[in-house]
Amino acid sequence: MGPLLTIDRLCMDFGGLRALDHLNLSVAAGEIVALIGPNGAGKTTFFNCLTGLCAPTAGEIHLVVPGRGQRLRLNGLPPNRVTEKGLARTFQNIRLFADMTVLENVMIGRHCRTKAGVFGAVFRSAAARIEEQQIVTASAAILERLGLGSYFNDLARNLPYGAQRRLEIARALATEPVLLLLDEPAAGMNPQETAELDELILKIRSELGIAILLIEHDMRLVMSLSDRIVVMDHGEKIAEGTPAEIRSNPLVITAYLGEDLAQTA
């Protein structure tokens, strides 16, 4: 079986600035791939191109949906259609519905898989009521799996910071993705929260079989859980390999890691 996600010579221009320069990248089913690089390297722009927030200037984005035999071209699709195809993401800055409950936040993620439509929702047909109960049940199960069961009825804004990060991941998982994109999930976390995040990401892969592509600056987290690391600088891929290969790559050390971190990561 070929890669789950294939990126071929992806470019993104903003006026005279080239934010992505012929980027090639792939993610296999069940794989955890980390995307690292200095600020301004183009990492979040890349995620925005994948998820329909930006239309790439050139290049191809293809997703293979396991079990369906489909190879889908994602270029030009709006974000909601990208999510329906199987890509879900979190953001560097948490984007929760602060004045909705924890359960309601996850239920919103589930709605991309609903079938009742506007008519059923407005007139509360029997099928719509059954489907809504299924959404509640599935959302509650996701929250339990991610250790958020005690927060069901709390407002999202009242959660501790680490729990808010988990809730954003839970909402993304509610869309039933085949590939989960995490944009700096450890940002702002303390060491204990980061260790718990490490365990959570590995749990998502092992129990749900979901591939994960993450942007992260915490190199100890990256080195501990990644199968493969891709390094970007100024919109280009400058290196790719296992954690051990990246740790000892002279170009990566010069551009990003630094001698001290490379030795201890």
PDB file of N, CA and C in Angstrom, residues 110-211:
ATOM      1  N   ARG A 110     -18.691  16.116  15.430  1.00  0.00           N
ATOM      2  CA  ARG A 110     -19.414  14.961  14.888  1.00  0.00           C
ATOM      3  C   ARG A 110     -20.368  15.337  13.763  1.00  0.00           C
ATOM      4  N   HIS A 111     -20.805  16.591  13.719  1.00  0.00           N
ATOM      5  CA  HIS A 111     -21.874  16.956  12.788  1.00  0.00           C
ATOM      6  C   HIS A 111     -21.456  16.858  11.321  1.00  0.00           C
ATOM      7  N   CYS A 112     -20.170  16.788  11.029  1.00  0.00           N
ATOM      8  CA  CYS A 112     -19.785  16.608   9.624  1.00  0.00           C
ATOM      9  C   CYS A 112     -20.121  15.201   9.129  1.00  0.00           C
ATOM     10  N   ARG A 113     -20.474  14.289  10.041  1.00  0.00           N
ATOM     11  CA  ARG A 113     -20.839  12.913   9.670  1.00  0.00           C
ATOM     12  C   ARG A 113     -22.341  12.669   9.787  1.00  0.00           C
ATOM     13  N   THR A 114     -23.145  13.725   9.997  1.00  0.00           N
ATOM     14  CA  THR A 114     -24.584  13.534  10.163  1.00  0.00           C
ATOM     15  C   THR A 114     -25.291  13.456   8.812  1.00  0.00           C
ATOM     16  N   LYS A 115     -26.504  12.889   8.835  1.00  0.00           N
ATOM     17  CA  LYS A 115     -27.259  12.694   7.603  1.00  0.00           C
ATOM     18  C   LYS A 115     -28.656  13.309   7.644  1.00  0.00           C
ATOM     19  N   ALA A 116     -29.096  13.776   8.807  1.00  0.00           N
ATOM     20  CA  ALA A 116     -30.486  14.220   8.941  1.00  0.00           C
ATOM     21  C   ALA A 116     -30.787  15.451   8.099  1.00  0.00           C
ATOM     22  N   GLY A 117     -29.827  16.359   7.937  1.00  0.00           N
ATOM     23  CA  GLY A 117     -30.043  17.553   7.141  1.00  0.00           C
ATOM     24  C   GLY A 117     -30.826  18.617   7.889  1.00  0.00           C
ATOM     25  N   VAL A 118     -31.022  19.754   7.224  1.00  0.00           N
ATOM     26  CA  VAL A 118     -31.690  20.897   7.847  1.00  0.00           C
ATOM     27  C   VAL A 118     -33.145  20.573   8.177  1.00  0.00           C
ATOM     28  N   PHE A 119     -33.844  19.932   7.256  1.00  0.00           N
ATOM     29  CA  PHE A 119     -35.264  19.622   7.471  1.00  0.00           C
ATOM     30  C   PHE A 119     -35.444  18.772   8.715  1.00  0.00           C
ATOM     31  N   GLY A 120     -34.660  17.721   8.828  1.00  0.00           N
ATOM     32  CA  GLY A 120     -34.774  16.834   9.988  1.00  0.00           C
ATOM     33  C   GLY A 120     -34.439  17.537  11.281  1.00  0.00           C
ATOM     34  N   ALA A 121     -33.435  18.421  11.235  1.00  0.00           N
ATOM     35  CA  ALA A 121     -33.033  19.140  12.442  1.00  0.00           C
ATOM     36  C   ALA A 121     -34.106  20.120  12.889  1.00  0.00           C
ATOM     37  N   VAL A 122     -34.730  20.805  11.936  1.00  0.00           N
ATOM     38  CA  VAL A 122     -35.738  21.814  12.274  1.00  0.00           C
ATOM     39  C   VAL A 122     -37.022  21.158  12.781  1.00  0.00           C
ATOM     40  N   PHE A 123     -37.483  20.109  12.099  1.00  0.00           N
ATOM     41  CA  PHE A 123     -38.766  19.504  12.440  1.00  0.00           C
ATOM     42  C   PHE A 123     -38.640  18.300  13.375  1.00  0.00           C
ATOM     43  N   ARG A 124     -37.394  18.035  13.815  1.00  0.00           N
ATOM     44  CA  ARG A 124     -37.150  17.010  14.823  1.00  0.00           C
ATOM     45  C   ARG A 124     -37.776  15.674  14.444  1.00  0.00           C
ATOM     46  N   SER A 125     -37.422  15.196  13.266  1.00  0.00           N
ATOM     47  CA  SER A 125     -37.913  13.899  12.825  1.00  0.00           C
ATOM     48  C   SER A 125     -37.342  12.804  13.725  1.00  0.00           C
ATOM     49  N   ALA A 126     -37.979  11.627  13.665  1.00  0.00           N
ATOM     50  CA  ALA A 126     -37.508  10.505  14.479  1.00  0.00           C
ATOM     51  C   ALA A 126     -36.060  10.155  14.135  1.00  0.00           C
ATOM     52  N   ALA A 127     -35.736  10.184  12.845  1.00  0.00           N
ATOM     53  CA  ALA A 127     -34.370   9.865  12.418  1.00  0.00           C
ATOM     54  C   ALA A 127     -33.376  10.889  12.968  1.00  0.00           C
ATOM     55  N   ALA A 128     -33.779  12.154  12.977  1.00  0.00           N
ATOM     56  CA  ALA A 128     -32.898  13.202  13.489  1.00  0.00           C
ATOM     57  C   ALA A 128     -32.669  13.036  14.978  1.00  0.00           C
ATOM     58  N   ARG A 129     -33.724  12.652  15.730  1.00  0.00           N
ATOM     59  CA  ARG A 129     -33.575  12.466  17.172  1.00  0.00           C
ATOM     60  C   ARG A 129     -32.666  11.284  17.480  1.00  0.00           C
ATOM     61  N   ILE A 130     -32.805  10.221  16.728  1.00  0.00           N
ATOM     62  CA  ILE A 130     -31.946   9.048  16.922  1.00  0.00           C
ATOM     63  C   ILE A 130     -30.489   9.409  16.614  1.00  0.00           C
ATOM     64  N   GLU A 131     -30.302  10.135  15.529  1.00  0.00           N
ATOM     65  CA  GLU A 131     -28.952  10.515  15.146  1.00  0.00           C
ATOM     66  C   GLU A 131     -28.325  11.443  16.181  1.00  0.00           C
ATOM     67  N   GLU A 132     -29.099  12.353  16.724  1.00  0.00           N
ATOM     68  CA  GLU A 132     -28.569  13.262  17.744  1.00  0.00           C
ATOM     69  C   GLU A 132     -28.122  12.492  18.980  1.00  0.00           C
ATOM     70  N   GLN A 133     -28.898  11.487  19.373  1.00  0.00           N
ATOM     71  CA  GLN A 133     -28.503  10.681  20.528  1.00  0.00           C
ATOM     72  C   GLN A 133     -27.225   9.904  20.226  1.00  0.00           C
ATOM     73  N   GLN A 134     -27.091   9.439  18.995  1.00  0.00           N
ATOM     74  CA  GLN A 134     -25.856   8.749  18.606  1.00  0.00           C
ATOM     75  C   GLN A 134     -24.657   9.691  18.673  1.00  0.00           C
ATOM     76  N   ILE A 135     -24.870  10.948  18.294  1.00  0.00           N
ATOM     77  CA  ILE A 135     -23.799  11.943  18.366  1.00  0.00           C
ATOM     78  C   ILE A 135     -23.379  12.169  19.819  1.00  0.00           C
ATOM     79  N   VAL A 136     -24.362  12.277  20.709  1.00  0.00           N
ATOM     80  CA  VAL A 136     -24.068  12.466  22.129  1.00  0.00           C
ATOM     81  C   VAL A 136     -23.259  11.285  22.669  1.00  0.00           C
ATOM     82  N   THR A 137     -23.701  10.081  22.334  1.00  0.00           N
ATOM     83  CA  THR A 137     -23.036   8.879  22.828  1.00  0.00           C
ATOM     84  C   THR A 137     -21.601   8.781  22.308  1.00  0.00           C
ATOM     85  N   ALA A 138     -21.428   9.035  21.006  1.00  0.00           N
ATOM     86  CA  ALA A 138     -20.090   8.956  20.415  1.00  0.00           C
ATOM     87  C   ALA A 138     -19.174  10.035  20.972  1.00  0.00           C
ATOM     88  N   SER A 139     -19.698  11.237  21.171  1.00  0.00           N
ATOM     89  CA  SER A 139     -18.897  12.345  21.706  1.00  0.00           C
ATOM     90  C   SER A 139     -18.470  12.063  23.137  1.00  0.00           C
ATOM     91  N   ALA A 140     -19.382  11.520  23.927  1.00  0.00           N
ATOM     92  CA  ALA A 140     -19.051  11.179  25.311  1.00  0.00           C
ATOM     93  C   ALA A 140     -17.964  10.109  25.358  1.00  0.00           C
ATOM     94  N   ALA A 141     -18.016   9.153  24.452  1.00  0.00           N
ATOM     95  CA  ALA A 141     -17.009   8.086  24.412  1.00  0.00           C
ATOM     96  C   ALA A 141     -15.631   8.655  24.084  1.00  0.00           C
ATOM     97  N   ILE A 142     -15.576   9.614  23.177  1.00  0.00           N
ATOM     98  CA  ILE A 142     -14.299  10.244  22.832  1.00  0.00           C
ATOM     99  C   ILE A 142     -13.728  10.987  24.037  1.00  0.00           C
ATOM    100  N   LEU A 143     -14.579  11.713  24.749  1.00  0.00           N
ATOM    101  CA  LEU A 143     -14.128  12.450  25.924  1.00  0.00           C
ATOM    102  C   LEU A 143     -13.606  11.499  27.003  1.00  0.00           C
ATOM    103  N   GLU A 144     -14.269  10.380  27.199  1.00  0.00           N
ATOM    104  CA  GLU A 144     -13.793   9.391  28.167  1.00  0.00           C
ATOM    105  C   GLU A 144     -12.429   8.855  27.750  1.00  0.00           C
ATOM    106  N   ARG A 145     -12.271   8.563  26.476  1.00  0.00           N
ATOM    107  CA  ARG A 145     -11.018   8.008  25.980  1.00  0.00           C
ATOM    108  C   ARG A 145      -9.848   8.977  26.200  1.00  0.00           C
ATOM    109  N   LEU A 146     -10.134  10.281  26.100  1.00  0.00           N
ATOM    110  CA  LEU A 146      -9.080  11.279  26.235  1.00  0.00           C
ATOM    111  C   LEU A 146      -8.962  11.829  27.658  1.00  0.00           C
ATOM    112  N   GLY A 147      -9.627  11.173  28.610  1.00  0.00           N
ATOM    113  CA  GLY A 147      -9.491  11.565  29.998  1.00  0.00           C
ATOM    114  C   GLY A 147     -10.232  12.828  30.368  1.00  0.00           C
ATOM    115  N   LEU A 148     -11.282  13.160  29.631  1.00  0.00           N
ATOM    116  CA  LEU A 148     -12.039  14.383  29.881  1.00  0.00           C
ATOM    117  C   LEU A 148     -13.461  14.098  30.368  1.00  0.00           C
ATOM    118  N   GLY A 149     -13.707  12.874  30.803  1.00  0.00           N
ATOM    119  CA  GLY A 149     -15.057  12.484  31.188  1.00  0.00           C
ATOM    120  C   GLY A 149     -15.645  13.285  32.328  1.00  0.00           C
ATOM    121  N   SER A 150     -14.805  13.790  33.218  1.00  0.00           N
ATOM    122  CA  SER A 150     -15.311  14.536  34.369  1.00  0.00           C
ATOM    123  C   SER A 150     -15.705  15.964  34.021  1.00  0.00           C
ATOM    124  N   TYR A 151     -15.436  16.395  32.767  1.00  0.00           N
ATOM    125  CA  TYR A 151     -15.688  17.776  32.369  1.00  0.00           C
ATOM    126  C   TYR A 151     -16.896  17.934  31.448  1.00  0.00           C
ATOM    127  N   PHE A 152     -17.668  16.874  31.202  1.00  0.00           N
ATOM    128  CA  PHE A 152     -18.735  16.892  30.197  1.00  0.00           C
ATOM    129  C   PHE A 152     -19.528  18.204  30.158  1.00  0.00           C
ATOM    130  N   ASN A 153     -20.017  18.621  31.315  1.00  0.00           N
ATOM    131  CA  ASN A 153     -20.954  19.744  31.368  1.00  0.00           C
ATOM    132  C   ASN A 153     -20.289  21.067  31.726  1.00  0.00           C
ATOM    133  N   ASP A 154     -18.975  21.075  31.841  1.00  0.00           N
ATOM    134  CA  ASP A 154     -18.261  22.324  32.119  1.00  0.00           C
ATOM    135  C   ASP A 154     -18.146  23.154  30.854  1.00  0.00           C
ATOM    136  N   LEU A 155     -18.139  24.474  31.009  1.00  0.00           N
ATOM    137  CA  LEU A 155     -17.860  25.338  29.868  1.00  0.00           C
ATOM    138  C   LEU A 155     -16.393  25.178  29.470  1.00  0.00           C
ATOM    139  N   ALA A 156     -16.134  25.199  28.168  1.00  0.00           N
ATOM    140  CA  ALA A 156     -14.777  24.986  27.675  1.00  0.00           C
ATOM    141  C   ALA A 156     -13.794  25.996  28.259  1.00  0.00           C
ATOM    142  N   ARG A 157     -14.241  27.234  28.466  1.00  0.00           N
ATOM    143  CA  ARG A 157     -13.325  28.265  28.954  1.00  0.00           C
ATOM    144  C   ARG A 157     -12.898  28.035  30.400  1.00  0.00           C
ATOM    145  N   ASN A 158     -13.610  27.168  31.137  1.00  0.00           N
ATOM    146  CA  ASN A 158     -13.275  26.921  32.533  1.00  0.00           C
ATOM    147  C   ASN A 158     -12.304  25.755  32.718  1.00  0.00           C
ATOM    148  N   LEU A 159     -11.922  25.092  31.630  1.00  0.00           N
ATOM    149  CA  LEU A 159     -11.008  23.959  31.731  1.00  0.00           C
ATOM    150  C   LEU A 159      -9.571  24.431  31.964  1.00  0.00           C
ATOM    151  N   PRO A 160      -8.766  23.626  32.680  1.00  0.00           N
ATOM    152  CA  PRO A 160      -7.336  23.908  32.742  1.00  0.00           C
ATOM    153  C   PRO A 160      -6.737  23.904  31.340  1.00  0.00           C
ATOM    154  N   TYR A 161      -5.604  24.572  31.200  1.00  0.00           N
ATOM    155  CA  TYR A 161      -5.019  24.741  29.869  1.00  0.00           C
ATOM    156  C   TYR A 161      -4.760  23.395  29.183  1.00  0.00           C
ATOM    157  N   GLY A 162      -4.146  22.456  29.881  1.00  0.00           N
ATOM    158  CA  GLY A 162      -3.859  21.163  29.264  1.00  0.00           C
ATOM    159  C   GLY A 162      -5.111  20.438  28.830  1.00  0.00           C
ATOM    160  N   ALA A 163      -6.184  20.569  29.618  1.00  0.00           N
ATOM    161  CA  ALA A 163      -7.453  19.939  29.254  1.00  0.00           C
ATOM    162  C   ALA A 163      -8.069  20.604  28.028  1.00  0.00           C
ATOM    163  N   GLN A 164      -7.877  21.920  27.880  1.00  0.00           N
ATOM    164  CA  GLN A 164      -8.365  22.594  26.677  1.00  0.00           C
ATOM    165  C   GLN A 164      -7.650  22.061  25.439  1.00  0.00           C
ATOM    166  N   ARG A 165      -6.361  21.820  25.549  1.00  0.00           N
ATOM    167  CA  ARG A 165      -5.623  21.229  24.423  1.00  0.00           C
ATOM    168  C   ARG A 165      -6.191  19.850  24.073  1.00  0.00           C
ATOM    169  N   ARG A 166      -6.472  19.055  25.093  1.00  0.00           N
ATOM    170  CA  ARG A 166      -7.051  17.729  24.859  1.00  0.00           C
ATOM    171  C   ARG A 166      -8.436  17.836  24.225  1.00  0.00           C
ATOM    172  N   LEU A 167      -9.197  18.824  24.653  1.00  0.00           N
ATOM    173  CA  LEU A 167     -10.541  18.995  24.104  1.00  0.00           C
ATOM    174  C   LEU A 167     -10.474  19.334  22.622  1.00  0.00           C
ATOM    175  N   GLU A 168      -9.522  20.149  22.227  1.00  0.00           N
ATOM    176  CA  GLU A 168      -9.402  20.471  20.810  1.00  0.00           C
ATOM    177  C   GLU A 168      -9.058  19.220  20.002  1.00  0.00           C
ATOM    178  N   ILE A 169      -8.215  18.363  20.572  1.00  0.00           N
ATOM    179  CA  ILE A 169      -7.899  17.095  19.907  1.00  0.00           C
ATOM    180  C   ILE A 169      -9.139  16.206  19.847  1.00  0.00           C
ATOM    181  N   ALA A 170      -9.911  16.191  20.946  1.00  0.00           N
ATOM    182  CA  ALA A 170     -11.136  15.385  20.974  1.00  0.00           C
ATOM    183  C   ALA A 170     -12.110  15.832  19.891  1.00  0.00           C
ATOM    184  N   ARG A 171     -12.266  17.137  19.730  1.00  0.00           N
ATOM    185  CA  ARG A 171     -13.172  17.641  18.688  1.00  0.00           C
ATOM    186  C   ARG A 171     -12.697  17.238  17.304  1.00  0.00           C
ATOM    187  N   ALA A 172     -11.385  17.270  17.079  1.00  0.00           N
ATOM    188  CA  ALA A 172     -10.845  16.836  15.791  1.00  0.00           C
ATOM    189  C   ALA A 172     -11.098  15.348  15.568  1.00  0.00           C
ATOM    190  N   LEU A 173     -10.924  14.537  16.609  1.00  0.00           N
ATOM    191  CA  LEU A 173     -11.158  13.095  16.483  1.00  0.00           C
ATOM    192  C   LEU A 173     -12.626  12.781  16.208  1.00  0.00           C
ATOM    193  N   ALA A 174     -13.509  13.658  16.654  1.00  0.00           N
ATOM    194  CA  ALA A 174     -14.948  13.440  16.431  1.00  0.00           C
ATOM    195  C   ALA A 174     -15.321  13.462  14.955  1.00  0.00           C
ATOM    196  N   THR A 175     -14.477  14.041  14.108  1.00  0.00           N
ATOM    197  CA  THR A 175     -14.755  14.076  12.675  1.00  0.00           C
ATOM    198  C   THR A 175     -14.394  12.770  11.975  1.00  0.00           C
ATOM    199  N   GLU A 176     -13.853  11.799  12.743  1.00  0.00           N
ATOM    200  CA  GLU A 176     -13.424  10.503  12.205  1.00  0.00           C
ATOM    201  C   GLU A 176     -12.343  10.658  11.143  1.00  0.00           C
ATOM    202  N   PRO A 177     -11.216  11.278  11.482  1.00  0.00           N
ATOM    203  CA  PRO A 177     -10.165  11.490  10.487  1.00  0.00           C
ATOM    204  C   PRO A 177      -9.366  10.215  10.213  1.00  0.00           C
ATOM    205  N   VAL A 178      -8.755  10.176   9.035  1.00  0.00           N
ATOM    206  CA  VAL A 178      -7.744   9.150   8.758  1.00  0.00           C
ATOM    207  C   VAL A 178      -6.355   9.713   9.026  1.00  0.00           C
ATOM    208  N   LEU A 179      -6.258  11.057   9.039  1.00  0.00           N
ATOM    209  CA  LEU A 179      -5.000  11.742   9.333  1.00  0.00           C
ATOM    210  C   LEU A 179      -5.297  12.937  10.228  1.00  0.00           C
ATOM    211  N   LEU A 180      -4.607  13.011  11.361  1.00  0.00           N
ATOM    212  CA  LEU A 180      -4.787  14.085  12.328  1.00  0.00           C
ATOM    213  C   LEU A 180      -3.583  15.022  12.263  1.00  0.00           C
ATOM    214  N   LEU A 181      -3.853  16.315  12.052  1.00  0.00           N
ATOM    215  CA  LEU A 181      -2.811  17.330  11.983  1.00  0.00           C
ATOM    216  C   LEU A 181      -2.806  18.115  13.288  1.00  0.00           C
ATOM    217  N   LEU A 182      -1.687  18.107  13.984  1.00  0.00           N
ATOM    218  CA  LEU A 182      -1.560  18.799  15.262  1.00  0.00           C
ATOM    219  C   LEU A 182      -0.553  19.930  15.108  1.00  0.00           C
ATOM    220  N   ASP A 183      -1.016  21.175  15.313  1.00  0.00           N
ATOM    221  CA  ASP A 183      -0.165  22.352  15.153  1.00  0.00           C
ATOM    222  C   ASP A 183       0.316  22.812  16.530  1.00  0.00           C
ATOM    223  N   GLU A 184       1.548  22.468  16.866  1.00  0.00           N
ATOM    224  CA  GLU A 184       2.182  22.808  18.139  1.00  0.00           C
ATOM    225  C   GLU A 184       1.304  22.429  19.337  1.00  0.00           C
ATOM    226  N   PRO A 185       0.960  21.153  19.460  1.00  0.00           N
ATOM    227  CA  PRO A 185       0.060  20.735  20.545  1.00  0.00           C
ATOM    228  C   PRO A 185       0.638  20.927  21.942  1.00  0.00           C
ATOM    229  N   ALA A 186       1.977  20.974  22.073  1.00  0.00           N
ATOM    230  CA  ALA A 186       2.589  21.129  23.394  1.00  0.00           C
ATOM    231  C   ALA A 186       2.844  22.581  23.771  1.00  0.00           C
ATOM    232  N   ALA A 187       2.468  23.524  22.910  1.00  0.00           N
ATOM    233  CA  ALA A 187       2.735  24.941  23.185  1.00  0.00           C
ATOM    234  C   ALA A 187       2.081  25.366  24.494  1.00  0.00           C
ATOM    235  N   GLY A 188       2.861  25.951  25.381  1.00  0.00           N
ATOM    236  CA  GLY A 188       2.346  26.450  26.645  1.00  0.00           C
ATOM    237  C   GLY A 188       2.171  25.411  27.727  1.00  0.00           C
ATOM    238  N   MET A 189       2.511  24.157  27.453  1.00  0.00           N
ATOM    239  CA  MET A 189       2.317  23.098  28.444  1.00  0.00           C
ATOM    240  C   MET A 189       3.521  22.999  29.384  1.00  0.00           C
ATOM    241  N   ASN A 190       3.235  22.580  30.616  1.00  0.00           N
ATOM    242  CA  ASN A 190       4.312  22.290  31.543  1.00  0.00           C
ATOM    243  C   ASN A 190       4.833  20.876  31.291  1.00  0.00           C
ATOM    244  N   PRO A 191       5.959  20.476  31.914  1.00  0.00           N
ATOM    245  CA  PRO A 191       6.539  19.158  31.634  1.00  0.00           C
ATOM    246  C   PRO A 191       5.588  17.988  31.862  1.00  0.00           C
ATOM    247  N   GLN A 192       4.763  18.051  32.916  1.00  0.00           N
ATOM    248  CA  GLN A 192       3.831  16.957  33.168  1.00  0.00           C
ATOM    249  C   GLN A 192       2.779  16.870  32.065  1.00  0.00           C
ATOM    250  N   GLU A 193       2.248  18.018  31.669  1.00  0.00           N
ATOM    251  CA  GLU A 193       1.246  18.038  30.597  1.00  0.00           C
ATOM    252  C   GLU A 193       1.847  17.544  29.288  1.00  0.00           C
ATOM    253  N   THR A 194       3.109  17.894  29.031  1.00  0.00           N
ATOM    254  CA  THR A 194       3.766  17.439  27.811  1.00  0.00           C
ATOM    255  C   THR A 194       3.949  15.931  27.810  1.00  0.00           C
ATOM    256  N   ALA A 195       4.321  15.377  28.965  1.00  0.00           N
ATOM    257  CA  ALA A 195       4.469  13.920  29.066  1.00  0.00           C
ATOM    258  C   ALA A 195       3.127  13.226  28.835  1.00  0.00           C
ATOM    259  N   GLU A 196       2.054  13.802  29.359  1.00  0.00           N
ATOM    260  CA  GLU A 196       0.718  13.233  29.155  1.00  0.00           C
ATOM    261  C   GLU A 196       0.302  13.336  27.689  1.00  0.00           C
ATOM    262  N   LEU A 197       0.702  14.425  27.040  1.00  0.00           N
ATOM    263  CA  LEU A 197       0.407  14.583  25.618  1.00  0.00           C
ATOM    264  C   LEU A 197       1.121  13.520  24.802  1.00  0.00           C
ATOM    265  N   ASP A 198       2.372  13.244  25.138  1.00  0.00           N
ATOM    266  CA  ASP A 198       3.148  12.194  24.469  1.00  0.00           C
ATOM    267  C   ASP A 198       2.381  10.874  24.532  1.00  0.00           C
ATOM    268  N   GLU A 199       1.918  10.517  25.723  1.00  0.00           N
ATOM    269  CA  GLU A 199       1.166   9.277  25.899  1.00  0.00           C
ATOM    270  C   GLU A 199      -0.132   9.294  25.093  1.00  0.00           C
ATOM    271  N   LEU A 200      -0.788  10.455  25.066  1.00  0.00           N
ATOM    272  CA  LEU A 200      -2.060  10.562  24.351  1.00  0.00           C
ATOM    273  C   LEU A 200      -1.883  10.361  22.850  1.00  0.00           C
ATOM    274  N   ILE A 201      -0.862  10.981  22.278  1.00  0.00           N
ATOM    275  CA  ILE A 201      -0.629  10.849  20.838  1.00  0.00           C
ATOM    276  C   ILE A 201      -0.338   9.399  20.475  1.00  0.00           C
ATOM    277  N   LEU A 202       0.477   8.727  21.274  1.00  0.00           N
ATOM    278  CA  LEU A 202       0.764   7.318  21.015  1.00  0.00           C
ATOM    279  C   LEU A 202      -0.490   6.457  21.181  1.00  0.00           C
ATOM    280  N   LYS A 203      -1.345   6.830  22.130  1.00  0.00           N
ATOM    281  CA  LYS A 203      -2.602   6.104  22.345  1.00  0.00           C
ATOM    282  C   LYS A 203      -3.533   6.261  21.150  1.00  0.00           C
ATOM    283  N   ILE A 204      -3.613   7.463  20.607  1.00  0.00           N
ATOM    284  CA  ILE A 204      -4.466   7.707  19.440  1.00  0.00           C
ATOM    285  C   ILE A 204      -4.012   6.843  18.271  1.00  0.00           C
ATOM    286  N   ARG A 205      -2.713   6.759  18.088  1.00  0.00           N
ATOM    287  CA  ARG A 205      -2.186   5.928  16.996  1.00  0.00           C
ATOM    288  C   ARG A 205      -2.434   4.445  17.252  1.00  0.00           C
ATOM    289  N   SER A 206      -2.152   3.972  18.461  1.00  0.00           N
ATOM    290  CA  SER A 206      -2.251   2.540  18.737  1.00  0.00           C
ATOM    291  C   SER A 206      -3.691   2.044  18.832  1.00  0.00           C
ATOM    292  N   GLU A 207      -4.575   2.838  19.454  1.00  0.00           N
ATOM    293  CA  GLU A 207      -5.944   2.378  19.678  1.00  0.00           C
ATOM    294  C   GLU A 207      -6.887   2.708  18.526  1.00  0.00           C
ATOM    295  N   LEU A 208      -6.655   3.820  17.856  1.00  0.00           N
ATOM    296  CA  LEU A 208      -7.555   4.245  16.787  1.00  0.00           C
ATOM    297  C   LEU A 208      -6.957   4.039  15.394  1.00  0.00           C
ATOM    298  N   GLY A 209      -5.655   3.790  15.329  1.00  0.00           N
ATOM    299  CA  GLY A 209      -5.019   3.555  14.035  1.00  0.00           C
ATOM    300  C   GLY A 209      -4.926   4.786  13.165  1.00  0.00           C
ATOM    301  N   ILE A 210      -4.974   5.975  13.771  1.00  0.00           N
ATOM    302  CA  ILE A 210      -4.960   7.218  13.010  1.00  0.00           C
ATOM    303  C   ILE A 210      -3.527   7.694  12.811  1.00  0.00           C
ATOM    304  N   ALA A 211      -3.180   8.050  11.581  1.00  0.00           N
ATOM    305  CA  ALA A 211      -1.870   8.637  11.303  1.00  0.00           C
ATOM    306  C   ALA A 211      -1.845  10.073  11.821  1.00  0.00           C
TER     307      ALA A 211
END
